[in-house]
Short mmCIF file of C-alpha atoms and ligand atoms in Angstrom, two decimals:
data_model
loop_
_atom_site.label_atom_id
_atom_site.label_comp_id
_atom_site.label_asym_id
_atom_site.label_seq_id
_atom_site.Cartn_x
_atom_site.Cartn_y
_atom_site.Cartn_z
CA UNK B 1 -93.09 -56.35 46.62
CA UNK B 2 -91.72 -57.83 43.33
CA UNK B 3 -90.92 -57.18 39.33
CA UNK B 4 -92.11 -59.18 36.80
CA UNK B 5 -89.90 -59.23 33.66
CA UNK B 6 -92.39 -58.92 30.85
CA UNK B 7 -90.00 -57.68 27.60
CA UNK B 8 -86.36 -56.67 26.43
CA UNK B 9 -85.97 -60.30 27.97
CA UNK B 10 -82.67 -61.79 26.37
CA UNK B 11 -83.57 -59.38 23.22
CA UNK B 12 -83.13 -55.79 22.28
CA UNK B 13 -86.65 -54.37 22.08
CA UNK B 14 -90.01 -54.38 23.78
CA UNK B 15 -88.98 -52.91 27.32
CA UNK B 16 -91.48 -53.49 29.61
CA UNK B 17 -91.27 -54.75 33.58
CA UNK B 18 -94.13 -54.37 35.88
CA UNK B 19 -93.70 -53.75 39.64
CA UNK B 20 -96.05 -54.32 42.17
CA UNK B 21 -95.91 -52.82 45.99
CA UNK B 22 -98.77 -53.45 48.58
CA UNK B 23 -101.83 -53.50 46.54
CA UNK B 24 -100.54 -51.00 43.30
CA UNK B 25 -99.28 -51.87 40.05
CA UNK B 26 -96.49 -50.07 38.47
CA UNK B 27 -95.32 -49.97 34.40
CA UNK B 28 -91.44 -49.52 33.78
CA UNK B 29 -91.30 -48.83 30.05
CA UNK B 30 -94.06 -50.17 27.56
CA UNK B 31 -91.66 -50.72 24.31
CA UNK B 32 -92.63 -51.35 20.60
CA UNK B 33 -90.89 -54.70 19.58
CA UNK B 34 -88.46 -54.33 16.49
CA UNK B 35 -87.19 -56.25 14.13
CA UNK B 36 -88.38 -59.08 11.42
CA UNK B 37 -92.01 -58.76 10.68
CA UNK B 38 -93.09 -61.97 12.24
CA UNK B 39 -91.53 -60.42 15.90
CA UNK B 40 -93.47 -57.11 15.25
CA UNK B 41 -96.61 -59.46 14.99
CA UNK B 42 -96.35 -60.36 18.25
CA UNK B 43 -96.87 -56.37 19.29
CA UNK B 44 -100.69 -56.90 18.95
CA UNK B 45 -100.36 -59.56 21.41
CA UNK B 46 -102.55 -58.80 24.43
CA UNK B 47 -100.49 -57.01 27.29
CA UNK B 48 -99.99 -59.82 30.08
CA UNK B 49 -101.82 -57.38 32.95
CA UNK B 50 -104.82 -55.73 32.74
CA UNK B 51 -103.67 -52.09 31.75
CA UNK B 52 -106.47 -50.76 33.44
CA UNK B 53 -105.22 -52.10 36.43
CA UNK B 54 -102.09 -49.74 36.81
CA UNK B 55 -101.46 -47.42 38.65
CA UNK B 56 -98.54 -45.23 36.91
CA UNK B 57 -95.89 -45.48 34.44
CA UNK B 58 -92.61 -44.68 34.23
CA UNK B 59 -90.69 -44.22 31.11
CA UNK B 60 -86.91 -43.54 30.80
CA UNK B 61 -86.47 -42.42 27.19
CA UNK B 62 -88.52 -41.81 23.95
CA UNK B 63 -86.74 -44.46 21.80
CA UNK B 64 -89.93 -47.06 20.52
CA UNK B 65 -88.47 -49.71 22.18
CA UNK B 66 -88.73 -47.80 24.84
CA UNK B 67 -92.10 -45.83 24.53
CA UNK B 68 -94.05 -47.74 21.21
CA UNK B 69 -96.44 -49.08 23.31
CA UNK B 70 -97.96 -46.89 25.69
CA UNK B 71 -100.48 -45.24 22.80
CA UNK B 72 -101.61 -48.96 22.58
CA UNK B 73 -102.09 -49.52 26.56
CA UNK B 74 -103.81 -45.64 26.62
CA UNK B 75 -106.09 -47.42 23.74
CA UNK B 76 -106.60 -50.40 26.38
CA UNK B 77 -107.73 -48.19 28.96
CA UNK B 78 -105.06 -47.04 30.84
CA UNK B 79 -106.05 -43.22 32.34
CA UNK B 80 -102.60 -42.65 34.65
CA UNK B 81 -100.06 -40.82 34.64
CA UNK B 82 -96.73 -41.61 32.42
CA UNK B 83 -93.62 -40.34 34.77
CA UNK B 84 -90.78 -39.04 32.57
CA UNK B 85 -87.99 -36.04 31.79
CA UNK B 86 -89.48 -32.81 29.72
CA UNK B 87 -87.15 -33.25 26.68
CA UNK B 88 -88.70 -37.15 26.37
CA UNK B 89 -92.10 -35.80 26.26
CA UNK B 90 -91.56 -33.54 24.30
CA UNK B 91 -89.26 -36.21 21.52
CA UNK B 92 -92.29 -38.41 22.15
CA UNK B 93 -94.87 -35.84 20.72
CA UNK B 94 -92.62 -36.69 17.49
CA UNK B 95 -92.06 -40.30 17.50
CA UNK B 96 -94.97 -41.50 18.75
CA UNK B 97 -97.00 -39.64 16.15
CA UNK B 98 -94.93 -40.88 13.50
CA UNK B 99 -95.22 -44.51 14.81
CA UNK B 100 -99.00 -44.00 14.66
CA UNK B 101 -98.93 -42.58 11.13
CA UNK B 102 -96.86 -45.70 10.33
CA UNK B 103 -99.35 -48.50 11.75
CA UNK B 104 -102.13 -46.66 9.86
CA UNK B 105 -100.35 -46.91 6.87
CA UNK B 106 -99.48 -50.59 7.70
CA UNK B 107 -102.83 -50.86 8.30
CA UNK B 108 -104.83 -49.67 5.33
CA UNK B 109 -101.32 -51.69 2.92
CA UNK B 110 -102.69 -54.80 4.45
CA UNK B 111 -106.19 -53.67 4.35
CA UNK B 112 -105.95 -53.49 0.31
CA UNK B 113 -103.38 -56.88 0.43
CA UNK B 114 -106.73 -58.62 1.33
CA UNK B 115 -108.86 -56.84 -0.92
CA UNK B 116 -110.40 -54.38 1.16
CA UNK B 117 -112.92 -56.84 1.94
CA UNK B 118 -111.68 -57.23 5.93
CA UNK B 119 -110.35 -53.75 7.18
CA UNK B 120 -107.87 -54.33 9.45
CA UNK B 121 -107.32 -51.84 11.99
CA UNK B 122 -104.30 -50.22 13.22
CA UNK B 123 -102.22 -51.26 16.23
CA UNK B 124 -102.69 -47.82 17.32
CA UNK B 125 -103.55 -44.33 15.36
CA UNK B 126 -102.82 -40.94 15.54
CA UNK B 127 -105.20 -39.96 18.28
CA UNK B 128 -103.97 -42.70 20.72
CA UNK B 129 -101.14 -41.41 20.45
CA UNK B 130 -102.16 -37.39 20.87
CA UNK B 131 -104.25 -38.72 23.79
CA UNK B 132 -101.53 -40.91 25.31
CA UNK B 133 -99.09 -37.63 25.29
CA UNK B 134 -101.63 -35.77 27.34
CA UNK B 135 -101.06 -38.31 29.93
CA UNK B 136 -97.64 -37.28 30.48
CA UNK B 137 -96.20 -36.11 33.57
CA UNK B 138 -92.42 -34.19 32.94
CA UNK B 139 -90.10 -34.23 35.72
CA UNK B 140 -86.38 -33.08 36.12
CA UNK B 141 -83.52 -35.15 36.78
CA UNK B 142 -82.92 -35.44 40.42
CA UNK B 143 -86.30 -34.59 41.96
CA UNK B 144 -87.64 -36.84 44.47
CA UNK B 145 -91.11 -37.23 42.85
CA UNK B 146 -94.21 -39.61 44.45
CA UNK B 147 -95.68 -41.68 41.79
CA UNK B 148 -98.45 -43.45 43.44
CA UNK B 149 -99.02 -44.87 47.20
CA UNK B 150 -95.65 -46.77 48.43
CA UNK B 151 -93.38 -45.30 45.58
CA UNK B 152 -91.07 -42.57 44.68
CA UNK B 153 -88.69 -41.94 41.87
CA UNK B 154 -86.21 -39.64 41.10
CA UNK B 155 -84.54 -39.39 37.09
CA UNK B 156 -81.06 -39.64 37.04
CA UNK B 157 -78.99 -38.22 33.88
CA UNK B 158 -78.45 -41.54 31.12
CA UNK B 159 -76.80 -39.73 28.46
CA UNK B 160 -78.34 -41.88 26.22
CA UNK B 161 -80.16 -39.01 24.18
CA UNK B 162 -81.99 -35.80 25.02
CA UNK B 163 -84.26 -36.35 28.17
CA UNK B 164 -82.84 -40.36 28.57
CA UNK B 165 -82.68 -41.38 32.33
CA UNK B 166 -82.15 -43.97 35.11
CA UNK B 167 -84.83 -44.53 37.01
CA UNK B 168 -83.85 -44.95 41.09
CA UNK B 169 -87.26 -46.28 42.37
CA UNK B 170 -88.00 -46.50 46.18
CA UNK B 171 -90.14 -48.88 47.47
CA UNK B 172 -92.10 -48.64 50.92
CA UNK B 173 -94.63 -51.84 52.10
CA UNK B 174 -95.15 -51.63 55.92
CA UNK B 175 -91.56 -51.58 57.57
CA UNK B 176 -90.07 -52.48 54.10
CA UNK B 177 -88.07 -50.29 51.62
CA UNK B 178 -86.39 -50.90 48.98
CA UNK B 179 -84.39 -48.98 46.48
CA UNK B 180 -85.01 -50.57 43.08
CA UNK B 181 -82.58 -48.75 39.84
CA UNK B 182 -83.48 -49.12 36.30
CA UNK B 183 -80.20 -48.77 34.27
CA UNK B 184 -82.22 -47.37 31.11
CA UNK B 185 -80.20 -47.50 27.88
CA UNK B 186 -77.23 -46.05 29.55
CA UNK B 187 -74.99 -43.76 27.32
CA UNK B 188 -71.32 -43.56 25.93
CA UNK B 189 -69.05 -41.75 28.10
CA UNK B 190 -67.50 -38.87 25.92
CA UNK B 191 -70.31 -38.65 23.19
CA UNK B 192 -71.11 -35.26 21.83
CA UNK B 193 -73.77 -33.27 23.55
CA UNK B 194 -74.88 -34.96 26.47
CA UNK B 195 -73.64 -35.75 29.70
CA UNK B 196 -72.07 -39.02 30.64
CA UNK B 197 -74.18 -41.49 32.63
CA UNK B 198 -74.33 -40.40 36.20
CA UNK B 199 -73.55 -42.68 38.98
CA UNK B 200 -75.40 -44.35 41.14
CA UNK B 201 -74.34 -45.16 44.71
CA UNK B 202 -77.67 -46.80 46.37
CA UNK B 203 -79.38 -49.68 45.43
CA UNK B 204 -80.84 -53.20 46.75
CA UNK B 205 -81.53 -54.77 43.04
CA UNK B 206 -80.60 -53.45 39.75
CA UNK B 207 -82.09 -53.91 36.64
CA UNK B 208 -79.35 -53.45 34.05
CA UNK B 209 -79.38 -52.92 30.02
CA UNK B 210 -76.32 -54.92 28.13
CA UNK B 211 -76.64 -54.20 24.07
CA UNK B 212 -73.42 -54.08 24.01
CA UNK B 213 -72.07 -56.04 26.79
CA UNK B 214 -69.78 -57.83 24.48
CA UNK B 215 -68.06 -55.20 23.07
CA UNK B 216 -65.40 -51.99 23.63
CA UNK B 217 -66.17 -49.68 21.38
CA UNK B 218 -62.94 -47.45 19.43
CA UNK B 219 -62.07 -43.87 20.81
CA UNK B 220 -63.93 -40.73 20.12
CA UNK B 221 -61.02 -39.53 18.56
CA UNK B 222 -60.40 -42.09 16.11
CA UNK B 223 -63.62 -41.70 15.16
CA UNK B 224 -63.86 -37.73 13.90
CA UNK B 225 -60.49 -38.45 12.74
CA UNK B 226 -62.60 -41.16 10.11
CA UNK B 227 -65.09 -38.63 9.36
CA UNK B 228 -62.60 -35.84 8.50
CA UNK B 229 -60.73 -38.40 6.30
CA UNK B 230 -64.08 -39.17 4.12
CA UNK B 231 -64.80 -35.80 3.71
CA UNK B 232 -61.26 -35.21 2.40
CA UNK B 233 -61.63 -38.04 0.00
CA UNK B 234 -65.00 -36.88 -1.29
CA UNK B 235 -63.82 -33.50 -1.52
CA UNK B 236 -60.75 -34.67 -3.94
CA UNK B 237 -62.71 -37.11 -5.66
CA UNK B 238 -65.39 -34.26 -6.07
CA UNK B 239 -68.58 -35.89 -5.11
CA UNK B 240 -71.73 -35.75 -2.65
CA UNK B 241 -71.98 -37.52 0.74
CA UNK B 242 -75.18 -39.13 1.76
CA UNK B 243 -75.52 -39.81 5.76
CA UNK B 244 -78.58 -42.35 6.23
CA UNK B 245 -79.31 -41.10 9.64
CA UNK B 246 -81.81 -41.73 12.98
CA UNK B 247 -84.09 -38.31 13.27
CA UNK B 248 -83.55 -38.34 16.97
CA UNK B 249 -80.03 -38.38 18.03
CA UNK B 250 -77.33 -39.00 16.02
CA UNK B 251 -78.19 -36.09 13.46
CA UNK B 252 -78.29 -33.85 16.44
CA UNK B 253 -74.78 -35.07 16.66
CA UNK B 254 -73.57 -34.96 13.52
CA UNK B 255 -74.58 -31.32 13.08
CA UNK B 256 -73.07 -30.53 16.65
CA UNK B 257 -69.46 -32.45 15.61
CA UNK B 258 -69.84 -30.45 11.91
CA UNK B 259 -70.49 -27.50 13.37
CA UNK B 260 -67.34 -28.55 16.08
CA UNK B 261 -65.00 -29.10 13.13
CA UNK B 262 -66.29 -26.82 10.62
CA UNK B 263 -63.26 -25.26 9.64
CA UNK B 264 -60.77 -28.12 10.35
CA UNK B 265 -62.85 -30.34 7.68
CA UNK B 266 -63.44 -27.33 5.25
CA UNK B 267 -67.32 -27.79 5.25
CA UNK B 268 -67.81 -24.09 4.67
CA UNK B 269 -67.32 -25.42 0.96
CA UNK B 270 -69.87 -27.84 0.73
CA UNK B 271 -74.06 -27.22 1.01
CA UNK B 272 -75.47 -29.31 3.72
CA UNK B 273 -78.92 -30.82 3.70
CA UNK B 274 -80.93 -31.80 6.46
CA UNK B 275 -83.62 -33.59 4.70
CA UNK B 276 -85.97 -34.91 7.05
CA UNK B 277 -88.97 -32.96 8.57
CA UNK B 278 -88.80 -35.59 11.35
CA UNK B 279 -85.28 -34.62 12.07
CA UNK B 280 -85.72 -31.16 11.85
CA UNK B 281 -88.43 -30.90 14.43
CA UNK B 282 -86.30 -33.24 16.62
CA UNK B 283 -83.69 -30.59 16.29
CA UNK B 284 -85.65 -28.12 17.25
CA UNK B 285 -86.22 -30.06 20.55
CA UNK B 286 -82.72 -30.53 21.11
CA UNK B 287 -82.28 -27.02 20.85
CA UNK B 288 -84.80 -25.92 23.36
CA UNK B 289 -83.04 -28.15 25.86
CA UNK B 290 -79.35 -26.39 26.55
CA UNK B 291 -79.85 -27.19 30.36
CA UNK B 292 -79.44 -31.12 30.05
CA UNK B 293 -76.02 -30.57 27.80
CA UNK B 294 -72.60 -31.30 28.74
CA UNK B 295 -70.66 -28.42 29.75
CA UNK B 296 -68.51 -27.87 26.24
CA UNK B 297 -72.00 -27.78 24.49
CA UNK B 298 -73.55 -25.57 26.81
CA UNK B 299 -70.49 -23.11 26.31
CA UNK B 300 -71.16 -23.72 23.01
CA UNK B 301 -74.38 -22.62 23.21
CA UNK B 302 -73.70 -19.82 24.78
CA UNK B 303 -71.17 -18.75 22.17
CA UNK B 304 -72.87 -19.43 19.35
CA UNK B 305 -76.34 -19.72 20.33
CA UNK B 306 -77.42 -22.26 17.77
CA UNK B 307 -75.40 -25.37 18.21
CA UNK B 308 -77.04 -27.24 15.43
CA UNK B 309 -77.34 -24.34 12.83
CA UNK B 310 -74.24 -24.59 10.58
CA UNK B 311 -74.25 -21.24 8.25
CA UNK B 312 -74.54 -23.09 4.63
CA UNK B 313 -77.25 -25.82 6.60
CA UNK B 314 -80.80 -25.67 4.63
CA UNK B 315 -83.48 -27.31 6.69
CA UNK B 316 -85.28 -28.76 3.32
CA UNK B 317 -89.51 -29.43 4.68
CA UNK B 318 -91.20 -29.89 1.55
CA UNK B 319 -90.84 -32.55 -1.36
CA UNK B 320 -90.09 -30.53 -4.22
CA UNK B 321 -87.29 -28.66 -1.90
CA UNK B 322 -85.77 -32.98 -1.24
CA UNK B 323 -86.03 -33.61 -5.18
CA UNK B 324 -84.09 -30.35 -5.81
CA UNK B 325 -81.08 -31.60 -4.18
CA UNK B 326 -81.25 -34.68 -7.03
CA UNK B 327 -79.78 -32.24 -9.46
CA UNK B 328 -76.48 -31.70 -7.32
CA UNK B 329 -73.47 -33.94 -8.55
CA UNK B 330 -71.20 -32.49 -6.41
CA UNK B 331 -70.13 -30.79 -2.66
CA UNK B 332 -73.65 -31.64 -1.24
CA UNK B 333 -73.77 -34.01 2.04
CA UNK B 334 -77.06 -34.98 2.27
CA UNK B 335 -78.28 -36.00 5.82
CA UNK B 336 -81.86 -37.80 5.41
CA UNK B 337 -83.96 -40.94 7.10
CA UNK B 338 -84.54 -43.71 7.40
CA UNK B 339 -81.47 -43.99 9.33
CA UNK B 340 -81.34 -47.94 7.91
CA UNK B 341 -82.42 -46.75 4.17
CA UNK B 342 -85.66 -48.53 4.64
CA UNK B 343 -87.43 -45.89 3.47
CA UNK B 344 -87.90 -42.13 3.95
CA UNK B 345 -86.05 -39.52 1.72
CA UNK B 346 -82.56 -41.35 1.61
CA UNK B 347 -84.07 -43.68 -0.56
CA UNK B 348 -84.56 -41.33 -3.62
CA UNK B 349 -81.16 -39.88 -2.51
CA UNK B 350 -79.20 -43.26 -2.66
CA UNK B 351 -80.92 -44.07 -6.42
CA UNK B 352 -79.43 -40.17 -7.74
CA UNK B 353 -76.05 -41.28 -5.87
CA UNK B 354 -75.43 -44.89 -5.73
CA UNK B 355 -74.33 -45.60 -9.29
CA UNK B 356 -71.56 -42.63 -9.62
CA UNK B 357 -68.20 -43.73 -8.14
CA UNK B 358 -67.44 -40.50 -7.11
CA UNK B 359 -69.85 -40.78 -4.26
CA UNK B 360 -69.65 -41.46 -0.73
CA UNK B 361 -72.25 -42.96 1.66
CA UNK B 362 -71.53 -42.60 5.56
CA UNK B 363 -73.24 -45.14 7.57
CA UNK B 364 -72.97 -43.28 11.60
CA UNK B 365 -75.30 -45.95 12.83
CA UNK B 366 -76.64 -49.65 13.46
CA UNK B 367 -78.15 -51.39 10.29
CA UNK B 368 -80.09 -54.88 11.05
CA UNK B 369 -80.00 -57.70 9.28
CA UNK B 370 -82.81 -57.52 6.10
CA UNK B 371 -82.65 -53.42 5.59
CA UNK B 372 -80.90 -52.06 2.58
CA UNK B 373 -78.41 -50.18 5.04
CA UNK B 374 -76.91 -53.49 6.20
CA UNK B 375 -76.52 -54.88 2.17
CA UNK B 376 -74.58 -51.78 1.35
CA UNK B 377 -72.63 -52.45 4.69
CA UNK B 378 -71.88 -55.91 3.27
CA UNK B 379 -70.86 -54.78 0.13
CA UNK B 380 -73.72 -54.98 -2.50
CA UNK B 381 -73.04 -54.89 -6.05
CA UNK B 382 -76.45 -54.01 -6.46
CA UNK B 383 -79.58 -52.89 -4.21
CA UNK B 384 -83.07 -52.24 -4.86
CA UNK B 385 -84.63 -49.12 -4.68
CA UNK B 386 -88.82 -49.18 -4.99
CA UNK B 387 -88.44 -52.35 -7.20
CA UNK B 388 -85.98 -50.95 -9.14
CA UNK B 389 -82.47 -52.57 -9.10
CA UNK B 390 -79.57 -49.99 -8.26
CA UNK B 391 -75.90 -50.34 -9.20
CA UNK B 392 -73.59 -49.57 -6.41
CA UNK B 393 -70.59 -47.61 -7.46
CA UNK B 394 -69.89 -45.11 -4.60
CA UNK B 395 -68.27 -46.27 -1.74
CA UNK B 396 -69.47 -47.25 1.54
CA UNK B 397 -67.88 -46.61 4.86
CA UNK B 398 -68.71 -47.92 8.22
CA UNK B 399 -68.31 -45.30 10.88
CA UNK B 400 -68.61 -47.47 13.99
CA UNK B 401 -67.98 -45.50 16.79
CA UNK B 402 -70.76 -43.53 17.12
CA UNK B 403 -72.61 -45.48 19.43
CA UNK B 404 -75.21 -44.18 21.97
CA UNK B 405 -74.77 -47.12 23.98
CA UNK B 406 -72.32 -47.74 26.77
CA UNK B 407 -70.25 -50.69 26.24
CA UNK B 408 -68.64 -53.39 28.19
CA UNK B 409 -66.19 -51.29 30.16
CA UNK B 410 -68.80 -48.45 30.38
CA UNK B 411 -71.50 -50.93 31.84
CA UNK B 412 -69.13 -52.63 33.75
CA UNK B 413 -67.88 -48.83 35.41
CA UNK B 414 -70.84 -47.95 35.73
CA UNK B 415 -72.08 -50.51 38.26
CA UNK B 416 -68.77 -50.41 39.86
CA UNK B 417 -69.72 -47.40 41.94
CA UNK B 418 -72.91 -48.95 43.22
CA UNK B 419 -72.10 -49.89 47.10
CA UNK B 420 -72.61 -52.98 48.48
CA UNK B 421 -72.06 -54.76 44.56
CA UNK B 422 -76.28 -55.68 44.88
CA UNK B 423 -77.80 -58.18 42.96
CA UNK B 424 -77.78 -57.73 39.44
CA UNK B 425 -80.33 -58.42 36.51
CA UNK B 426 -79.81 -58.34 32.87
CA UNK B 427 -82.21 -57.21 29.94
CA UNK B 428 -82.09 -55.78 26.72
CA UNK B 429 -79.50 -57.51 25.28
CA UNK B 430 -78.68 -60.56 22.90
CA UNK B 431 -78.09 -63.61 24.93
CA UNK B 432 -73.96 -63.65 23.73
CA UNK B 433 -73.57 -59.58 24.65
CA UNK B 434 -75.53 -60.69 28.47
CA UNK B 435 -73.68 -63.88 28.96
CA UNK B 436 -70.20 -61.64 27.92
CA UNK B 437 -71.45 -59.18 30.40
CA UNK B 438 -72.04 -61.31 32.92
CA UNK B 439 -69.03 -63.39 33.40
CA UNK B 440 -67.24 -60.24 34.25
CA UNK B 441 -69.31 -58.92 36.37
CA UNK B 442 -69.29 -62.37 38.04
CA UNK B 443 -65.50 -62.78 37.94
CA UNK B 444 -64.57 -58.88 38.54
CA UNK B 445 -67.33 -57.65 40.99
CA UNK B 446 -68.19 -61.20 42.52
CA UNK B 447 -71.68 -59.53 41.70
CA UNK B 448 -75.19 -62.48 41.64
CA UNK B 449 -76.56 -61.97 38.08
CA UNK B 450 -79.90 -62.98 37.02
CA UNK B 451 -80.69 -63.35 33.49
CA UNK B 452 -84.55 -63.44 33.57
CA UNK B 453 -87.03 -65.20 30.87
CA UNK B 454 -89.89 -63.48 29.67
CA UNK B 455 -92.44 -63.75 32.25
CA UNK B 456 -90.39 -64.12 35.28
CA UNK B 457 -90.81 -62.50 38.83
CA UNK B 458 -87.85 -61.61 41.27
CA UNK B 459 -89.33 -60.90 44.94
CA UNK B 460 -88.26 -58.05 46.15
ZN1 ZN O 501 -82.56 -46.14 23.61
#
């Protein structure tokens, strides 16, 4: 038996580690890489296994980083089964259709680039990805489940986002077993909605995530505290509030904490857009999925009914319905994608807004280095919208406490429980946040931490 780290290896994206017991191969995540255009190149790269030559895959969330991949290994010939929660498949039915529609576009841009002459063709398309999603095989949390010969796995809760999980794999190779647990992209303790991570007690390796292993992040409180304190100041001021936003996630939680705070923030005064057909089908799965909330959101369910469904919310689809909302000056907050401003609706929204000081732009979530969320973050005078340069007059503000991610004290708790401290290995994560991570669990939990390279095997 062993693993064989093969991404998220001292990076972020591209989760992928391939297990092999007896004489059968097994795929733990199959993640898009993200980031500069030069790293996404190296998605086309050819997988290093044969994907024809495993046996089943397991995937712990939808996030691409996650999930991006597995339309291209279904393309490649892989005909198993993909092991995950209901809510994921059903989130991936979204994003991995929208990740297809966005390598065809890449596609046919780079196709006319080089003068149509050379085609080139699209990492994946649309029906990869419709006939990787028939592939999938939903499972609950906690169900022992056989994946193929010498393996079992049962989903634990993440609380990462709807359907996100830890994977506990068992092992069994003649007299051997061995209980092998796949952190996942573990969540933050106290966020809205979910659950918090549950623990784990058993486990002979564990393959850990560590985004943010180098930092605490601020209290919950502090944080709505923030957000009721910019919608006061746009309210005086008399402007609109744009909320660049991830469709999967944090607008589920925006629209649960609004709908939370409603009267405490006076929102019943302003029109809210959600203006992002992505979103609002994620939404919809969100909704369909009370039984995997935390209990104040399931009582709020059960109050209310419709968690996410704010009285004066419009759920704009169409266009002409988005270019409508141009002509408001005032009392709108406008929740649209990308969630970086890189492109999507936002974009049109930020070149109405941008240049009236009266308005106010919420960031709720990471912006990398290179998008047009992360220049307004760092204080632009100016941006550019389609070309077109954009003077920035409103004002920007940082809410940083809405991660999804555990952080150092959450990681660090969350191994705690484990008995027996066993061996430790750390992915996903920028060599600083790991190395941060690591010398406390080192010094705290007298844990042995591995830090793998891409490529490298651990026996099991
Ligand atoms: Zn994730």
């Amino acid at each position: 038996m062993h693993i064989q780290f093969v991404g998220a290896t001292r990076e972020v994206t591209g989760s992928c580690f391939l297990v092999e017991v007896g004489d059968r191969r097994l795929l733990i995540e199959c993640g898009l890489l993200q980031g500069s255009r030069a790293h996404e190149r190296h998605n086309a790269d050819p997988f290093p296994f044969d994907p024809r030559s495993i046996d089943a895959v397991v995937l712990t969330h939808a996030h691409l980083d996650h999930s991006g991949r597995l339309p291209l290994l279904v393309k490649q010939g892989y005909a198993g089964p993909i092991f995950t929660h209901h809510a994921t498949t059903d989130l991936c039915a979204i994003l991995l259709q929208d990740a297809a529609w966005l390598q065809e576009k890449d596609a046919e841009r780079a196709s006319h680039e080089r003068g149509g002459a050379q085609p080139v063709a699209p990492l994946y398309d649309r029906e990869d990805a419709r006939r990787t999603q028939e592939r999938f095989l939903p499972i609950q949390y906690g169900v022992r489940t056989r994946v193929c010969e010498g393996a079992w796995l049962t989903l634990r809760d993440a609380g990462h986002i709807l359907g996100s999980a830890i994977a506990e794999l068992e092992l069994v190779e003649g007299n051997e077993r061995r209980r092998i647990v796949f952190s996942g992209d573990l969540g933050h303790a106290g966020a809205p909605i979910l659950r918090d991570p549950e623990r784990v007690t058993q486990a002979d390796l564990v393959v850990m995530e560590s985004t943010y292993g180098d930092r605490l992040h601020r209290p919950w409180a502090a944080t709505w505290r923030e957000i009721g304190e910019i919608i006061a100041t746009a309210r005086a001021g008399d402007g609109n509030i744009l909320v660049p936003a991830f469709a999967v996630g944090r607008t589920q939680e925006l629209l649960y904490v609004f709908s939370q705070h409603f009267e405490e923030w006076g929102l019943g005064d302003w029109q809210i857009f959600l203006d992002s057909p992505m979103a609002i089908e994620a939404t919809e799965v969100y909704a369909r999925h009370a039984q995997v909330y935390d209990a104040q959101a399931r009582e709020w369910h059960a109050d209310r009914k419709r968690p996410f469904k704010l009285p004066n919310l419009r759920l704009t689809r169409t266009a002409q319905e988005s270019m409508a909302i141009n002509a408001l000056r005032s009392r709108a907050i406008i929740i649209a994608g990308s969630g970086m401003c890189t492109g999507g609706r936002i974009t049109h929204h930020l070149r109405h807004n941008l240049g009236r000081a009266s308005t106010h732009v919420m960031i709720v979530g990471f912006q990398a280095a290179g998008t047009t969320g992360r220049e307004l973050v760092d204080g632009a005078s100016e941006i550019r919208v389609w070309g077109e340069p954009i003077e920035v007059r409103a004002k920007i503000h940082t809410v940083g406490g809405l991660s999804a991610h555990a952080d150092q004290d959450g990681l660090l708790n969350w191994y705690r429980h484990i008995e027996g401290r066993p061996p430790v290995v750390l992915v996903h994560g920028e060599q600083r946040a790991m190395n941060a991570l690591a010398d406390r669990l080192r010094a705290e939990l007298q844990a042995e931490v591995t830090l793998p390279a891409f490529g490298e095997q651990v026996a099991l």
